[in-house]
C-alpha atoms as a PDB file:
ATOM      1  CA  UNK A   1      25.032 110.140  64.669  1.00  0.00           C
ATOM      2  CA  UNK A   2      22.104 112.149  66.119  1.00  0.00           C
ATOM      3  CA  UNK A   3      21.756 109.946  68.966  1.00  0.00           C
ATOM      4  CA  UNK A   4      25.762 108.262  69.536  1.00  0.00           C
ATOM      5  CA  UNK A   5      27.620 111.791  70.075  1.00  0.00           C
ATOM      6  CA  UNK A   6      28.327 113.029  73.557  1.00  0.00           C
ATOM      7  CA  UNK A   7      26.288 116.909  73.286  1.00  0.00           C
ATOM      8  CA  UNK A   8      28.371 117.571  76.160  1.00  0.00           C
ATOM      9  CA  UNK A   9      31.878 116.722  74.579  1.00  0.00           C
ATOM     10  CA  UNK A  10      33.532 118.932  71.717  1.00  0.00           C
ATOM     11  CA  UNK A  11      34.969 116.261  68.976  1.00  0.00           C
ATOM     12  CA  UNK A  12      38.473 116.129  70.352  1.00  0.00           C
ATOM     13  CA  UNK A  13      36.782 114.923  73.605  1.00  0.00           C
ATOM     14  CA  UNK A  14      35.443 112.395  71.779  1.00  0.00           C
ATOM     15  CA  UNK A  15      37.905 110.916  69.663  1.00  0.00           C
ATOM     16  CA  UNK A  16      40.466 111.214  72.887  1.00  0.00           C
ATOM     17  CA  UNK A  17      37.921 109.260  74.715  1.00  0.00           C
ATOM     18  CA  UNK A  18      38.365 106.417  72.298  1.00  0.00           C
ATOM     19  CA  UNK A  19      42.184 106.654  72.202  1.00  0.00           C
ATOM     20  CA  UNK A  20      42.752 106.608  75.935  1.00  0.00           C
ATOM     21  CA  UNK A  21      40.085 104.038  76.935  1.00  0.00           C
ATOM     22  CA  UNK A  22      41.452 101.480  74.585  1.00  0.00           C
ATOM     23  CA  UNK A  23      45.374 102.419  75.489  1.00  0.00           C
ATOM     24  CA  UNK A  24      45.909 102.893  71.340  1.00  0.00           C
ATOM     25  CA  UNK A  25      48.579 105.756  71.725  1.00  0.00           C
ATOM     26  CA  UNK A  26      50.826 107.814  74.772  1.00  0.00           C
ATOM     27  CA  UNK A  27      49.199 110.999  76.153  1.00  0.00           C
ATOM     28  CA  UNK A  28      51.891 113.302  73.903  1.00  0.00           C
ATOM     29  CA  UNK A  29      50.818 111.397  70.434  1.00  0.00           C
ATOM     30  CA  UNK A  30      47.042 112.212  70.725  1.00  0.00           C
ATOM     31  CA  UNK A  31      47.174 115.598  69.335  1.00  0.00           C
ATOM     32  CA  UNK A  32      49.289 113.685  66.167  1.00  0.00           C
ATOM     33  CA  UNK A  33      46.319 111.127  66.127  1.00  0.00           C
ATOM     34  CA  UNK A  34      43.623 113.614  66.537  1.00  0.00           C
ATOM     35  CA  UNK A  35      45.206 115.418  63.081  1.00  0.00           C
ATOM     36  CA  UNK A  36      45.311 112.193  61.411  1.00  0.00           C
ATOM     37  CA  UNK A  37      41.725 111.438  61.879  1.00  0.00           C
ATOM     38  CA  UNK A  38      40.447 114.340  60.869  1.00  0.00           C
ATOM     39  CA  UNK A  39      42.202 113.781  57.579  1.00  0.00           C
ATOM     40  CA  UNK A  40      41.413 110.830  57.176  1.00  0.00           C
ATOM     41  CA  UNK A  41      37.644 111.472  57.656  1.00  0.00           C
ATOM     42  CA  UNK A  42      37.681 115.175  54.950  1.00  0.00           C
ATOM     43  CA  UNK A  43      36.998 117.301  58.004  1.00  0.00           C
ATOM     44  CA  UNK A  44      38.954 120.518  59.154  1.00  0.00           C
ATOM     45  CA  UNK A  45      40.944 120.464  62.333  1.00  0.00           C
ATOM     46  CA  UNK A  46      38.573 123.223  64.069  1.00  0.00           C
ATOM     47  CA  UNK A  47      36.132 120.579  63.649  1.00  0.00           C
ATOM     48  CA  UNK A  48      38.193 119.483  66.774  1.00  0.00           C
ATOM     49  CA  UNK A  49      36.908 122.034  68.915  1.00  0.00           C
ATOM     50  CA  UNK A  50      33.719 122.230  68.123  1.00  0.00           C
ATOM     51  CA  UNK A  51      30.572 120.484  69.925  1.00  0.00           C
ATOM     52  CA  UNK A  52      27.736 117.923  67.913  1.00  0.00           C
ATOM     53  CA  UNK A  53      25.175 120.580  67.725  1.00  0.00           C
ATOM     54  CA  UNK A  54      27.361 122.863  65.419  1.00  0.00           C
ATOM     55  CA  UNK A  55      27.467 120.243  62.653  1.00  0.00           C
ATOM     56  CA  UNK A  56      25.320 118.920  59.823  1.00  0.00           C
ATOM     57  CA  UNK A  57      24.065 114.775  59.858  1.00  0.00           C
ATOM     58  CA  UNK A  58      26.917 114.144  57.253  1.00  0.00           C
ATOM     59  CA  UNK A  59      29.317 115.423  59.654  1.00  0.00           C
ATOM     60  CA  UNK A  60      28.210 114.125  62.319  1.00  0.00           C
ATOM     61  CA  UNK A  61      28.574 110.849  60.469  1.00  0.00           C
ATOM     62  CA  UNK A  62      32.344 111.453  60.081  1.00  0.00           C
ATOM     63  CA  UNK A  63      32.496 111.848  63.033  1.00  0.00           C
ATOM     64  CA  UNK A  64      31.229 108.886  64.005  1.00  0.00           C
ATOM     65  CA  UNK A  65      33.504 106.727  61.641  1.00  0.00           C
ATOM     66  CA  UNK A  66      36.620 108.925  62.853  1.00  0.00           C
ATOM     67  CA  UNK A  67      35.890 107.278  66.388  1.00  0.00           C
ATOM     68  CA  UNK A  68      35.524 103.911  64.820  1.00  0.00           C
ATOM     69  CA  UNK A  69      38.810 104.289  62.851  1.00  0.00           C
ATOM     70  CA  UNK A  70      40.573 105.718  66.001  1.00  0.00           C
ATOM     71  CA  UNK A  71      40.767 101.772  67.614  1.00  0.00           C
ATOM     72  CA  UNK A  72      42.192 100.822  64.180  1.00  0.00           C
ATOM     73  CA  UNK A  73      39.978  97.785  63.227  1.00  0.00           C
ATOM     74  CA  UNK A  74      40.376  94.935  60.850  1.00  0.00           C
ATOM     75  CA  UNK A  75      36.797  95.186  60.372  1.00  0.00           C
ATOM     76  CA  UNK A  76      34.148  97.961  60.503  1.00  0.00           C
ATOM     77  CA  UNK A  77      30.376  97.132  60.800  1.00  0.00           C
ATOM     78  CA  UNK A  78      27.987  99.897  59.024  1.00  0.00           C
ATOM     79  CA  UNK A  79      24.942  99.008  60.193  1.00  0.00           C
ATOM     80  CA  UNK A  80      22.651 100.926  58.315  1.00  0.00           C
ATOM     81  CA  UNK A  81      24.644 104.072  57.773  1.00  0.00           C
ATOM     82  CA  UNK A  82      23.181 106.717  55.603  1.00  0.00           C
ATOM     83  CA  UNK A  83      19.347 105.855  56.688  1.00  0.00           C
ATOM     84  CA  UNK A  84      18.742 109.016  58.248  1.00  0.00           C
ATOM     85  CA  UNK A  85      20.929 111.217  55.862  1.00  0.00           C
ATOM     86  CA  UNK A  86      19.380 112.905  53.120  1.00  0.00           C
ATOM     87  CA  UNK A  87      20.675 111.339  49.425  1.00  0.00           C
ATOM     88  CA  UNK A  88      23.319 113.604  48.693  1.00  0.00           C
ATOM     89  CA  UNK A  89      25.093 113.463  52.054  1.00  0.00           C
ATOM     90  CA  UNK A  90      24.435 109.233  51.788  1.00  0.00           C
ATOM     91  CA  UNK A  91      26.549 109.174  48.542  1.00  0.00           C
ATOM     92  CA  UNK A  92      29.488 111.774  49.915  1.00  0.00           C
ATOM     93  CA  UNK A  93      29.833 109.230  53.360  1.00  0.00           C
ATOM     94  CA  UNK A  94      29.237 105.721  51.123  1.00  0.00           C
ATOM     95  CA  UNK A  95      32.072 107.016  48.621  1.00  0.00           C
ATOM     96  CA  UNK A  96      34.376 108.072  52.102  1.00  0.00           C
ATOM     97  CA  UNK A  97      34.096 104.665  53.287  1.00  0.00           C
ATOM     98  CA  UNK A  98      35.174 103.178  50.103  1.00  0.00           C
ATOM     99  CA  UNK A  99      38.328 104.907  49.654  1.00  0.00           C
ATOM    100  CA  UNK A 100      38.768 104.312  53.653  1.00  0.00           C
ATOM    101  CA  UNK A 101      38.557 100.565  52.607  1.00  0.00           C
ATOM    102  CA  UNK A 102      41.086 100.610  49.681  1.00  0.00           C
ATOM    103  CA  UNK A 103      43.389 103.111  51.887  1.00  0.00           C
ATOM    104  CA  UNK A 104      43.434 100.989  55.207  1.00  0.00           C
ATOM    105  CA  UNK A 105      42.868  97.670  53.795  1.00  0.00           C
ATOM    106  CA  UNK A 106      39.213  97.417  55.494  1.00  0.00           C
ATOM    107  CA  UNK A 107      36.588  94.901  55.635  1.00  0.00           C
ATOM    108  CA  UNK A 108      33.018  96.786  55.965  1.00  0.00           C
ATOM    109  CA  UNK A 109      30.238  94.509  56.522  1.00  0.00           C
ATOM    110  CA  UNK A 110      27.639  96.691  55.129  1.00  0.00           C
ATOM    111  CA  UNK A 111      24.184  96.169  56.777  1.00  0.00           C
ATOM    112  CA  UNK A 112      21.205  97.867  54.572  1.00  0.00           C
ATOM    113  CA  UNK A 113      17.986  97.986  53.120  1.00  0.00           C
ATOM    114  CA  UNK A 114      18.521  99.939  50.120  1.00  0.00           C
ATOM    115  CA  UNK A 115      19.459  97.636  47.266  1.00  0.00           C
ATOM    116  CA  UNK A 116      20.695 100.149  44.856  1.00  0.00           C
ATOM    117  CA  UNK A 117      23.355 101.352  48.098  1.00  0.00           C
ATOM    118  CA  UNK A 118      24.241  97.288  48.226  1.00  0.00           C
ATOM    119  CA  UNK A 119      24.955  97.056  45.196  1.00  0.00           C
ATOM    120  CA  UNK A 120      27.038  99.945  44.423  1.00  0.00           C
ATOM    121  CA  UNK A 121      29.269  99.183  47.451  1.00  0.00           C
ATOM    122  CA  UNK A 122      29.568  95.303  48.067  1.00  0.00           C
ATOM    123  CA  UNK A 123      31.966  92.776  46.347  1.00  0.00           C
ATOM    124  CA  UNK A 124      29.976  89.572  47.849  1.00  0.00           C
ATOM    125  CA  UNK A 125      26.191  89.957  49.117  1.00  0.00           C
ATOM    126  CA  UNK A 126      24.210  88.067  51.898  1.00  0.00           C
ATOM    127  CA  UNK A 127      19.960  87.881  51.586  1.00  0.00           C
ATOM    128  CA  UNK A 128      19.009  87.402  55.401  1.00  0.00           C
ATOM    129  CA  UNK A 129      15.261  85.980  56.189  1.00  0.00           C
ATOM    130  CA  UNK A 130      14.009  86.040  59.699  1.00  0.00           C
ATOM    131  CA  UNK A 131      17.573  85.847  60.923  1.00  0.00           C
ATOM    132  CA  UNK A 132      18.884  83.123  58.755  1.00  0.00           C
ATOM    133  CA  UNK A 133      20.643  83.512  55.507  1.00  0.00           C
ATOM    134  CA  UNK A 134      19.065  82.228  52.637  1.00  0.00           C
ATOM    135  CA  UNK A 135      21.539  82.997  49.409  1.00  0.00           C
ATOM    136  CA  UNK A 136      25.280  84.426  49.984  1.00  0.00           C
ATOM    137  CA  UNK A 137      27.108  85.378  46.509  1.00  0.00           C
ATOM    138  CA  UNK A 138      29.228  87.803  44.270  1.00  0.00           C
ATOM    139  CA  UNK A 139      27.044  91.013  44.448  1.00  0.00           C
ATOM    140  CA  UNK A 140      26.951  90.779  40.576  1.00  0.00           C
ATOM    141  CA  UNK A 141      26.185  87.109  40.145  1.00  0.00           C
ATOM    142  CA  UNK A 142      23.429  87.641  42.707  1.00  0.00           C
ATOM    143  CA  UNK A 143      21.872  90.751  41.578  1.00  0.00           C
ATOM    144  CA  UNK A 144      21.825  89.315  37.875  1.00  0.00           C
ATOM    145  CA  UNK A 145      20.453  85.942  38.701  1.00  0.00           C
ATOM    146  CA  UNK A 146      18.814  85.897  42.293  1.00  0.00           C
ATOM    147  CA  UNK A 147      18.059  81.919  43.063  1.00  0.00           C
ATOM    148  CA  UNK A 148      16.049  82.050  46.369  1.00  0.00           C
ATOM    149  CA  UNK A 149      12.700  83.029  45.725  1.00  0.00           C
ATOM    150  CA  UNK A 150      12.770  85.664  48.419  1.00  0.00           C
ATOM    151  CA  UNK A 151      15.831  87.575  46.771  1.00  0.00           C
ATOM    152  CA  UNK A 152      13.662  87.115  43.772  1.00  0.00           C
ATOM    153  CA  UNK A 153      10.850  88.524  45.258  1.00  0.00           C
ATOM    154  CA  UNK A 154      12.872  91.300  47.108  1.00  0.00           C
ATOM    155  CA  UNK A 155      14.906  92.676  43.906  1.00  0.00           C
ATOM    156  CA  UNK A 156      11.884  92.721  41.876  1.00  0.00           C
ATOM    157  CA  UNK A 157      10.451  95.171  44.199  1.00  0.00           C
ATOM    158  CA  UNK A 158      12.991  97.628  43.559  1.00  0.00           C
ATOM    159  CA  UNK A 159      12.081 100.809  41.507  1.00  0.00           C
ATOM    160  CA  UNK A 160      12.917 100.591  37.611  1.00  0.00           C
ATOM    161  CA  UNK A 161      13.804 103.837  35.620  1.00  0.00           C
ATOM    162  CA  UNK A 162      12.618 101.011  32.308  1.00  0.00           C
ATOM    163  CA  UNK A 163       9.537 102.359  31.533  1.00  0.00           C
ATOM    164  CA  UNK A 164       8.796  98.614  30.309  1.00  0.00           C
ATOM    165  CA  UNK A 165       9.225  97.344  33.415  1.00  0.00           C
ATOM    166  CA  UNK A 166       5.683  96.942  34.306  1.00  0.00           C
ATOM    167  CA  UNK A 167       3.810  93.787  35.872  1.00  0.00           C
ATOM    168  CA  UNK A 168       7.258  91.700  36.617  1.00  0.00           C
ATOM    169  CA  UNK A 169       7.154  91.954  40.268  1.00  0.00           C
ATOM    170  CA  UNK A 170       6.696  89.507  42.079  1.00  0.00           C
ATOM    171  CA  UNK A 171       3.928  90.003  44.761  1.00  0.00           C
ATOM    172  CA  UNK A 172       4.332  88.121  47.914  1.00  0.00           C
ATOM    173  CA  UNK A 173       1.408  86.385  49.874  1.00  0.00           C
ATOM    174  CA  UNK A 174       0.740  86.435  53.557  1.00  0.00           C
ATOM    175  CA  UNK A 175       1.766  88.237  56.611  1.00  0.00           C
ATOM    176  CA  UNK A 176       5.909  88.255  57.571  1.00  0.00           C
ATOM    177  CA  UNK A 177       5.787  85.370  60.072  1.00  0.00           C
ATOM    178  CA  UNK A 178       7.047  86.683  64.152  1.00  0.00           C
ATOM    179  CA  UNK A 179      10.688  85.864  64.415  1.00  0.00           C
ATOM    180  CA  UNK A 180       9.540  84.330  67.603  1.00  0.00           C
ATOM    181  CA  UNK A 181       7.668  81.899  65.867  1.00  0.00           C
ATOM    182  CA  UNK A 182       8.911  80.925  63.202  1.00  0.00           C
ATOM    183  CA  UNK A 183       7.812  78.732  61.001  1.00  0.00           C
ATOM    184  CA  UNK A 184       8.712  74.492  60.871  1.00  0.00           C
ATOM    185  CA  UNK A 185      10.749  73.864  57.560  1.00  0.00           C
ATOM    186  CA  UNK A 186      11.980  76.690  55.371  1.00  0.00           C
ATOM    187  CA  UNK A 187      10.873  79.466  56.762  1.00  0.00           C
ATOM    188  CA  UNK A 188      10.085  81.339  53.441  1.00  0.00           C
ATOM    189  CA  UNK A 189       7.613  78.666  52.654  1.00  0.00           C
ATOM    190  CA  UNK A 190       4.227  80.490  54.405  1.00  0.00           C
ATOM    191  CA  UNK A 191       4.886  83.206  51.186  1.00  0.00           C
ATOM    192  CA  UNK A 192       6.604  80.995  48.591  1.00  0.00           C
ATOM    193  CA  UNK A 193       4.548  80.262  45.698  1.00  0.00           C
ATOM    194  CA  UNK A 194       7.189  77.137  44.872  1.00  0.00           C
ATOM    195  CA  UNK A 195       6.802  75.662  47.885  1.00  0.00           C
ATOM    196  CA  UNK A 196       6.231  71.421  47.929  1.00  0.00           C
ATOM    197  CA  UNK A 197       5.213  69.735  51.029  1.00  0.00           C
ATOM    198  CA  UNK A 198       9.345  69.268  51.992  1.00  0.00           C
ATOM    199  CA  UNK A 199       9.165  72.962  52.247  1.00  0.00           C
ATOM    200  CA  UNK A 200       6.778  72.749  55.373  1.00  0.00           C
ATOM    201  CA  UNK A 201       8.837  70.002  57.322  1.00  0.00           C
ATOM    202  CA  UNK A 202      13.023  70.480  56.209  1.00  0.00           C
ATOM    203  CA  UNK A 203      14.967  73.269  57.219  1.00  0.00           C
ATOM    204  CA  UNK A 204      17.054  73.846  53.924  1.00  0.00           C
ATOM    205  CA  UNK A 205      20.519  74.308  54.397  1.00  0.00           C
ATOM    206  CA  UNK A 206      22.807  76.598  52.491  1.00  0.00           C
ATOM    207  CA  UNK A 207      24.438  74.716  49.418  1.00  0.00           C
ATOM    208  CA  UNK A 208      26.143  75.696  46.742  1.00  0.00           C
ATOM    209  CA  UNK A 209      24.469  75.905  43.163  1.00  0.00           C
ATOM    210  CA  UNK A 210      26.924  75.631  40.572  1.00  0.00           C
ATOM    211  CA  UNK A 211      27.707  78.679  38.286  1.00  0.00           C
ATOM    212  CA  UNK A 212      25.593  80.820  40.919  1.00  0.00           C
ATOM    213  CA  UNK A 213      26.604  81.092  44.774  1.00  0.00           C
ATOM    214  CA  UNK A 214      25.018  79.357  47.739  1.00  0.00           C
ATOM    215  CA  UNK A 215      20.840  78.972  48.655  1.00  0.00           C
ATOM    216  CA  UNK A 216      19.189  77.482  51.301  1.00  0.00           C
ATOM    217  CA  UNK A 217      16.401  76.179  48.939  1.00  0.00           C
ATOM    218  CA  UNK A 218      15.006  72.753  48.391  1.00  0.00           C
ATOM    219  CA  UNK A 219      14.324  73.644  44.742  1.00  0.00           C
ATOM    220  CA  UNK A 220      16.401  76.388  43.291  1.00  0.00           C
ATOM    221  CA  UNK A 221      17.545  74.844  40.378  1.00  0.00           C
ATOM    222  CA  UNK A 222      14.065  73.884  39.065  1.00  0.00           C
ATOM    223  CA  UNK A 223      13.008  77.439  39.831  1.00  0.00           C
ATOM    224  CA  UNK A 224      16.214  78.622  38.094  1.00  0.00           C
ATOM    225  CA  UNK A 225      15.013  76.654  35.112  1.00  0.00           C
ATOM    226  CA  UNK A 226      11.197  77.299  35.691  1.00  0.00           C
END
C-alpha cells in the first residue's frame, strides 16, 4: 500500500477511478458507492478526502482492498498482504478480509510465507516448489500430516512455543536450485534425503493419497509410513 496509492489523489479519487474506468455504476451513484466502501472496509467517510500520506500502513491497506472490492470480484488475490505491516495491524486486516469473505461470498487466494497466517485463514492449502505444486489439501489435514517431504521440511521449520520441541527439524541439504534451471525429475530431489534414482529422471505428478490430499511424490506413502 506504500507503493500502489496515487500520493497525488485523495481516496475518493481513487476509489472513483476504479468505478468509472470499469463502467461499475452512473456518475450520480458514486457518492452512494463511495459510502458503501468505506463501510465495508471500517474506515470513516473523511477518510474520503484525505490523501495516502495522512494515513497509517493498516489504512492504507484498506484502502487498497476498498479499490479491489469497488469492481466487485468473485475472487480476490492477496498476494502477500500484511508483509510489511507490523503484527497487530496484520491480524486487524487478516480478520477484515475474513468477515469480507463470509459477507460477500468471496474466494481469497491467499499467497504467503507465514505459516501460522496460512493456517489461521485457509480452508484448503497449496505447498508450491520452484513454481510447481507439490501437495494441495484441507489446511488441517495438511498441517497435521504433511506428505511431501518439502512441506515436511518447511512446517518443521516453523517456531514452537513446546519447549520440547527441540532437534525435530528437519534440516535441508544443498543450495535452492535457479528456477531457470531446474532440475530433471522431481525437482525437490537435489535436497530430499528420500530420494531413489526415479527421483532424478520422473517428473512426479500430483496424485491423490488416500485419507490425506494430493502429492507429487514418487514415494509418499513409504515416507508416510517411514
Amino acid at each position: 500500500p506504500y507503493s500502489s496509492l496515487n500520493p497525488r489523489m485523495t481516496t475518493g479519487q481513487i476509489l472513483t477511478e476504479a468505478l468509472k474506468v470499469h463502467e461499475m455504476c452512473q456518475d450520480a451513484e458514486v457518492p452512494g458507492r463511495l459510502a458503501a466502501l468505506m463501510d465495508l472496509v471500517q474506515l470513516p467517510q473523511d477518510a474520503l478526502e484525505k490523501y495516502p500520506h495522512e494515513f497509517s500502513g493498516g489504512q492504507r491497506q484498506r484502502i487498497a482492498i476498498a479499490r479491489a472490492l469497488a469492481v466487485e470480484p468473485e475472487v480476490l488475490i492477496a498476494d502477500e498482504l500484511v508483509s510489511a505491516l507490523d503484527v497487530s495491524v496484520q491480524a486487524q486486516i487478516v480478520n477484515l478480509l475474513l468477515d469480507l469473505q463470509e459477507r460477500l461470498g468471496l474466494t481469497i487466494l491467499f499467497v504467503a510465507h507465514d505459516l501460522r497466517l496460512v493456517r489461521h485463514v485457509s480452508n484448503r492449502v497449496a505447498v508450491i516448489y520452484l513454481g510447481r505444486i507439490v501437495e494441495l489439501g484441507d489446511s488441517e489435514t495438511l498441517f497435521a500430516r504433511p506428505s511431501h517431504p518439502y512441506s515436511q521440511a518447511l512446517l518443521s521449520a516453523a517456531p514452537s512455543l513446546d519447549p520440547d520441541d527441540k532437534g525435530r527439524k528437519i534440516h535441508l541439504e544443498g543450495e535452492l536450485p535457479s528456477p531457470l534451471d531446474i532440475p530433471p525429475g522431481c525437482p525437490f530431489h537435489v535436497r530430499c534425503r528420500h530420494k531413489t534414482p526415479k527421483c532424478t529422471t520422473e517428473l512426479p505428478e500430483l496424485r491423490h493419497i488416500e485419507r490425506r490430499g494430493q502429492v507429487a511424490c514418487h514415494h509418499a506413502e513409504e515416507i508416510e509410513n517411514a
